[in-house]
Amino acid sequence: SHPADSSNSDVEDLTPSPSSAVDHSPSSLQVPISPTAKSLGGETLRSRAESFNSTAETTRSRANSFNSKAETTRSRGNSLVTTVRSRFEGDDWTTEEALRPDKTNLKDFEVDNSPFAFSPGQLNKTLNPKSLAAYKALGGIYGLEYGLQTDLVAGLSVDETSIPGKVSFDEATSPTRSQKPLEARRIIAQDVIVTDRQVQGQFHDRKRVFNDNRLPAKKAISIWQLFWNAYNDRVLMILTIAAVISLALGIYEAVGQPPEEGEGASVDWVEGLAIMVAVVIVVLVTGLNDYRREKQFTALNAKKDDRQVKAIRSGKSVMISVFDVMVGDILHLESGDAIPADGILVSGHGVRCDESSATGESDAMKKTAGSEAWQRIVEGTATSKLDPFIISGSKVLEGVGTYLVTSVGVNSSFGKIMMGLQTENEETPLQAKLSKMANWIGALGTSAAGLLFFVLLFRFLAGLPNNTESPARKGQIFLDILIVAITIIVVAVPEGLPVAVTLALSFATKRMFKENNLVRHLRACETMGNATTICSDKTGTLTQNKMTVVAGLLGTQVNFARDMEKNDEKKSVLTLASAFGKLSPVTRNLLLQSVAINSTAFEGEEDGKATYLGSKTETALLTMAKEYLGMGPVAEERAGVEVVQLFPFDSDRKCMGVVIRLASGSYRLLVKGAAEIMLAHATQELSDISGVSLDTVVLSESASMLVSSNIEDFATQSLRTIAMLYRDFPQWPPVEVQTLEEDRSMAVFEDVFDDMVFLGVVGIQDPLRDGVAYSVKRCQDAGIVVRMVTGDNLTTASAIAVQCGIKTEKGLVMEGPKFRQLSDEDMDSILPDLQVLARSSPDDKRILVSRLKHLGETVAVTGDGTNDGPALKMADVGFSMGIAGTEVAKEASAIILMDDNFSSIVKAVMWGRSVNDAVSKFLQFQLTVNITAVILAFISAVSSPDMHSVLSAVQLLWVNLIMDTFAALALATDAPTEKILDRKPAPKRAALITTNMWKMIIGQAIYQLIVTFVLYFAGYNILGYNEQCSIQDIGQRYQNECGFLTGLAFETCQIEHCNDALRTQLNTMVFNTFVWMQIFNEFNNRRLDNKFNIFEGVLRNQFFIGINCIMVGGQIMIIFVGGTAFQITRIDGPQWAVCVLCALPCLFWAVLLRCIPDKYAATVFGFASRVWLAGARPTIRVLALLFRPVVRGWRQLSKHVFAPTSRFSRRTAGKIFKKKATEEEKPHSKGAAAATADVEAGDSSEMKEMASPTASPQQAPPPITLTTAT
């Protein structure tokens, strides 16, 4: 027995042994019925060479004749001639030459204790580049089957763990092992359900030898690196340097300079230390914030890259994660699939692949079955045009089949490329806008800080002649000036703006994933909030995609319906059982062939239950056939049928077909598709569906009108109508029809799709999703126009659109063929009223999106098919279907609807608006604090005799922490409510700061400045502090400070200390009031409209509550224990009351501001801005002229001092942080050199486009195979 069989003897009946060729003798009818690659959707559809009806024991290519029993080979020209031996590159190579390892990947050829015949390096030789010589050296498809211990029919065993037996290279490639004896195959019972339990140690040896289908995780930025990045800010570095110098001078004063008589040791060093501590806290908080964000996006990317693929394991078709694909797996291929791993085509029908993203080859590559390629190699007729190779990263354009996986993950060809092309998260448009705004605001703040520095510097220099302080003290005064100016820059530069966007996006995308929206591109999240129109598919999006045949017509006379109550007036309408009971055996068999053979659906498992997998339309037909036509397992129905040619479903022609060979030697074309299109191609009908033979008569005009009437009737009931046709041919391809240029044995569909026999039509019901009408109404209330774009006919589409609420009385309904004939001007004129586009093709959808965008709309569009890719890519936001969508559609989309539900699109709109609102809230809060803090610090410093700002450097750093981090966390995490849909979307060119926002920013800044200035300048008198420093009131309070003096000097000293203490208390109150105003104003900023309830939903936002508790607790702690570090003192109860009562009215002030109509505010702001610009422009020009030398000096300083220092720091930090990473990456170094060589050998610009998350669908490889493990 085969080595793979010995590992699991207890499940021997379930585990098929590795297979080679299928025996074509009559006894081959005993071959187990199991899903093979020769299937339309995964079930058994065999190529002509593997017909069970054939008595010829020869494997023939697709060009071979069916009627010839001689072992001849036909050329592609269909002429029976003796073929001259062809050659391909490496045809005469030895095995050693074909599989010779490259110097860069020697390790790929060395595997210890491998139970398999081949190493990863040897398997890679088939695709590096494509090499028939290497394929030949590995023994072809059967050598690979035996050497990888798998089975081409049944796939891997789900119970495989370790493999005790070993297959040698010679055994696998030996001609005697090229085919497995028939008796070695095991019968797979079709009623056996493949276990979905997790087997401990499953595929242990395969993972050890070949790895799994993941890329090594991109080295995550360590938290220490994030701390360094947070600190690697020029302003923070300058502030640190100044703080260090201040600390050094303070220590020198405290230690090296004796204190003046009556004074204690200097404590000026505390400020320098406090600034350094504050910088450390800012860096720590920012770094931790970034770390949390990185973790969220890493988890999101892992979810984004994961997907389900169809595999055959233990003889059953199952859905598995793309991460779990193993070497030796048999995977299904269908049109629209993105290929997850390298391999060899086992067999298929008309498989063509787009390999442009993987190889740069722009032409569609036609694939040859591995068995045919091997036969041609053995016969000596192989040419370099034979291509059985399936390349990871490419896309299946058409056809169906299965293939054997030979390389996964880092060993696959696409994996080697992607190893060097892992990209960072892209910057969204909103982040880019806010970065520019941050630079603009920072420039204004820096100008204010620069002006303050020079004003205070000139005052300092002017006072030097009369300054009797020590040199150290003078240096300290200068440093205080510099530190205050730098700190104002720190506060003024709103580095928290882009951070706020990132936080809002990370929070929104995480919550959107829970609500079935998988965001692939962050920009889509914010863009969706401003969508003005949604072009939605019908099936599965507006409907449940749970289809059932409920009515129909057999021939042109027998009507049937599931719900007889609706058809009481039609006495001729039968039940489904009665109608199908009238069919004769031959007619029943014909109808069964039309449903079971002409189908891409197949039997499989879903949630551990046996079911049909594939198109819901086809699964509905299969269910009907099972219930009323006596259909057994689909694989059994297909096993005895020889498929000659397959015509996959095409969204343009709205149908699909298959050609089968009958026992009589003739051929039958079976077609099914859109009923009205099918009827147009039918000229005959069955004379009697109960007859013993398939006699046909001409389809009369009255009969055609009767069928058309039934189709219209079904459509008005919102039923999808599918008709079935057939036609028999004496030979295939028929005489005088066009054939495919690349394969003359295949006919062109349009040439044979004529003069068909009408078989019947069915009406398929797909109920509306629950709540879809409400969701459509909510979109319309939100100013979003919902349009239905469907392939259904006009009547069905209109009926469903009315049920959904999409179609209104004045709404326009149009068919795709008519729509695409309109001129651009006509399209633009009807688009405002167009609500339903029926019988549309993917190109119609693309045109619709293009014209809507031309009209300035922000367009969201849904799509599920491969041909929907251009429309999905063109739209502002493309939604692909997570269940029904192809991988190409998912790759072209920005958001994947994991439940295919329209209501999830509404959720995406809500979260998109929430992101935009979060940024606007934070921007409004930040600018208010910026304006107030900068003006307050500037004026107080200029007016102060000792040139000290009322807000010290450490206090300003605390305010900066509140602004840039805490507020971003609090305001970016408000979840949206239904009320967010009660407003219209913002235009594309809407300003970041609206009139209402300016009203709140300017209004709150004015209030805060008035309160703080009154406290600072007049608080001394208002609070009666001027009366508290009389000698009688002071008493002996300052005995320690002034006890060495006597008389008038003693009294003067006491009064000065008293005034200083009261001034410190007053400054503390100003600082405390200022911070409390920001805390209260944060609540004001929870609303962006003019409504008053600022507490709405606050209890649902735990982040907001927690952050505010931290801010309040931190402020209280600072006042009580901040002391010298913050240059404050403790205040008593009444003083606390003054602070809070002065700050609290900002809530009521916000109510008054909201009462001011926005139009009046806009008029005032417009006038003020014009006046300001008129005065500011000359001032700016003068300042630019004055500061030009300073700017040049700064640039030179940056170039020659800061830049080299920064580079040295980055290099040093990089070496430290990467040292550990290098050690961790050593286990993954296998194949890395080869990957590098592959990348360098390719077109680097092309690869960059491939790696770019925003590349076009023609260039961007799908994120399928090579996914980053987390």
XYZ file of C-alpha atoms in Angstrom, residues 231-439:
209
model
C 10.500 61.654 21.082
C 12.189 62.125 17.714
C 10.569 65.521 17.361
C 12.826 68.510 16.863
C 10.856 70.767 19.171
C 10.821 68.219 21.983
C 14.554 67.697 21.558
C 15.265 71.426 21.784
C 13.038 71.618 24.837
C 14.944 68.716 26.386
C 18.283 70.386 25.714
C 17.044 73.606 27.286
C 15.680 71.648 30.256
C 19.023 69.878 30.725
C 20.874 73.190 30.675
C 18.318 74.665 33.063
C 18.739 71.678 35.359
C 22.515 71.988 35.226
C 22.419 75.700 36.002
C 19.884 75.126 38.764
C 22.076 72.457 40.355
C 25.068 74.761 40.018
C 23.129 77.534 41.757
C 21.947 75.196 44.487
C 25.311 73.524 45.097
C 28.013 75.788 43.733
C 26.644 79.183 44.727
C 26.138 80.107 48.389
C 22.609 81.383 49.051
C 22.120 85.008 49.805
C 21.638 85.969 53.404
C 18.182 85.014 54.643
C 17.378 82.796 51.608
C 17.443 79.032 51.404
C 19.132 76.935 48.758
C 18.036 77.614 45.174
C 15.306 75.372 43.792
C 15.489 76.560 40.196
C 16.709 73.081 39.210
C 13.206 71.740 39.896
C 11.794 73.387 36.779
C 14.375 71.757 34.518
C 13.708 68.394 36.109
C 9.954 68.880 35.885
C 10.175 69.727 32.190
C 12.207 66.581 31.569
C 9.671 64.491 33.491
C 6.829 66.105 31.553
C 8.561 65.353 28.242
C 9.004 61.731 29.330
C 5.295 61.499 30.189
C 4.306 63.010 26.836
C 6.573 60.553 25.022
C 5.294 57.589 27.034
C 1.648 58.438 26.479
C 2.169 59.116 22.764
C 4.173 55.909 22.338
C 1.571 53.804 24.131
C -1.143 55.423 22.037
C 0.742 54.557 18.838
C 1.377 51.030 20.105
C -2.321 50.476 20.670
C -3.071 51.819 17.220
C -0.451 49.551 15.600
C -1.888 46.512 17.354
C -5.378 47.353 16.122
C -4.270 47.768 12.522
C -2.204 44.566 12.658
C -5.277 42.651 13.795
C -7.388 44.351 11.134
C -4.915 43.489 8.371
C -4.923 39.843 9.437
C -8.713 39.782 9.175
C -8.575 41.618 5.876
C -6.222 39.070 4.329
C -8.020 35.969 5.527
C -10.611 34.335 3.290
C -12.184 30.988 2.532
C -11.144 28.774 -0.387
C -12.689 25.576 -1.717
C -10.631 22.451 -1.211
C -11.154 18.710 -1.529
C -10.247 16.781 1.596
C -11.118 13.152 2.279
C -13.127 13.141 -0.936
C -15.406 16.003 0.071
C -15.485 19.641 -0.996
C -14.985 21.846 2.023
C -14.294 25.509 2.714
C -10.993 26.196 4.472
C -9.073 29.319 5.460
C -6.511 30.465 2.937
C -3.988 30.257 5.777
C -4.644 26.508 6.068
C -3.828 25.603 2.475
C -1.170 22.866 2.437
C 1.196 21.504 -0.177
C -0.655 18.490 -1.578
C -4.103 20.081 -1.272
C -6.507 19.896 -4.199
C -8.150 23.303 -4.648
C -11.061 24.318 -6.852
C -10.684 27.015 -9.478
C -13.562 29.158 -10.697
C -13.866 32.326 -12.711
C -13.020 35.288 -10.498
C -10.859 33.358 -8.057
C -7.563 34.790 -6.882
C -5.099 31.914 -6.750
C -3.785 31.352 -3.213
C -0.770 29.111 -3.888
C 1.416 27.706 -6.677
C 0.457 24.415 -8.248
C -0.269 22.234 -11.250
C -3.663 22.068 -12.971
C -5.141 18.623 -12.430
C -7.913 19.152 -14.967
C -10.393 21.769 -15.970
C -12.528 23.307 -18.650
C -11.370 26.421 -20.494
C -9.223 27.718 -17.621
C -7.575 31.024 -18.440
C -5.584 33.095 -15.978
C -4.456 36.694 -15.773
C -0.857 36.445 -14.585
C 0.047 40.094 -15.159
C 0.373 40.833 -11.444
C 2.670 37.840 -10.934
C 4.702 37.575 -14.154
C 3.999 40.781 -16.066
C 2.447 38.767 -18.906
C -0.559 40.786 -20.057
C -2.232 38.097 -22.186
C -4.726 35.671 -20.708
C -2.837 32.401 -20.218
C -4.676 29.267 -21.314
C -4.004 26.356 -18.980
C -3.441 22.742 -19.930
C -4.346 19.866 -17.649
C -1.336 18.299 -15.958
C -2.253 14.841 -17.253
C -2.412 16.120 -20.833
C 0.902 17.911 -20.482
C 2.483 14.740 -19.090
C 1.036 12.624 -21.892
C 2.406 15.042 -24.491
C 5.819 14.925 -22.819
C 5.776 11.114 -22.843
C 4.674 11.021 -26.473
C 7.318 13.579 -27.424
C 4.790 16.090 -28.755
C 5.089 18.655 -25.999
C 5.901 22.246 -26.868
C 6.774 25.262 -24.777
C 3.183 26.490 -25.251
C 1.902 23.851 -22.851
C 1.118 25.553 -19.573
C -0.168 23.415 -16.677
C 1.318 25.802 -14.114
C -0.906 27.736 -11.706
C 0.843 30.779 -10.223
C -0.092 32.313 -6.900
C -1.246 35.899 -7.094
C -2.826 35.493 -10.528
C -6.561 35.534 -11.229
C -8.851 33.060 -12.965
C -10.538 34.909 -15.810
C -12.728 32.052 -16.994
C -13.231 28.329 -16.740
C -13.392 25.876 -13.862
C -11.160 23.104 -12.610
C -8.952 21.951 -9.778
C -5.243 22.056 -9.180
C -2.610 20.413 -7.001
C -0.835 22.802 -4.622
C 2.954 22.537 -4.799
C 4.203 25.654 -2.986
C 2.685 27.842 -0.281
C 3.598 30.915 1.757
C 7.207 32.033 1.565
C 8.036 29.210 -0.834
C 5.476 30.263 -3.435
C 6.500 32.479 -6.313
C 4.252 35.320 -5.188
C 5.416 34.906 -1.603
C 9.023 35.457 -2.590
C 8.043 38.743 -4.201
C 5.828 39.901 -1.375
C 8.483 39.198 1.256
C 10.229 42.370 0.179
C 7.157 44.418 -0.547
C 5.246 44.626 2.718
C 3.955 48.163 2.857
C 2.912 50.564 5.549
C -0.654 51.742 6.043
C -1.579 54.431 3.567
C -2.329 57.999 4.566
C -5.971 58.902 4.090
C -7.107 62.132 2.371
C -8.395 63.507 5.666
C -5.066 62.787 7.338
C -3.287 64.601 4.512
C -5.595 67.612 4.826
C -5.179 67.757 8.573
C -1.406 67.415 8.293
C -1.389 70.498 6.080
C -3.656 72.333 8.502
C -1.440 71.273 11.398
C 1.563 72.726 9.589
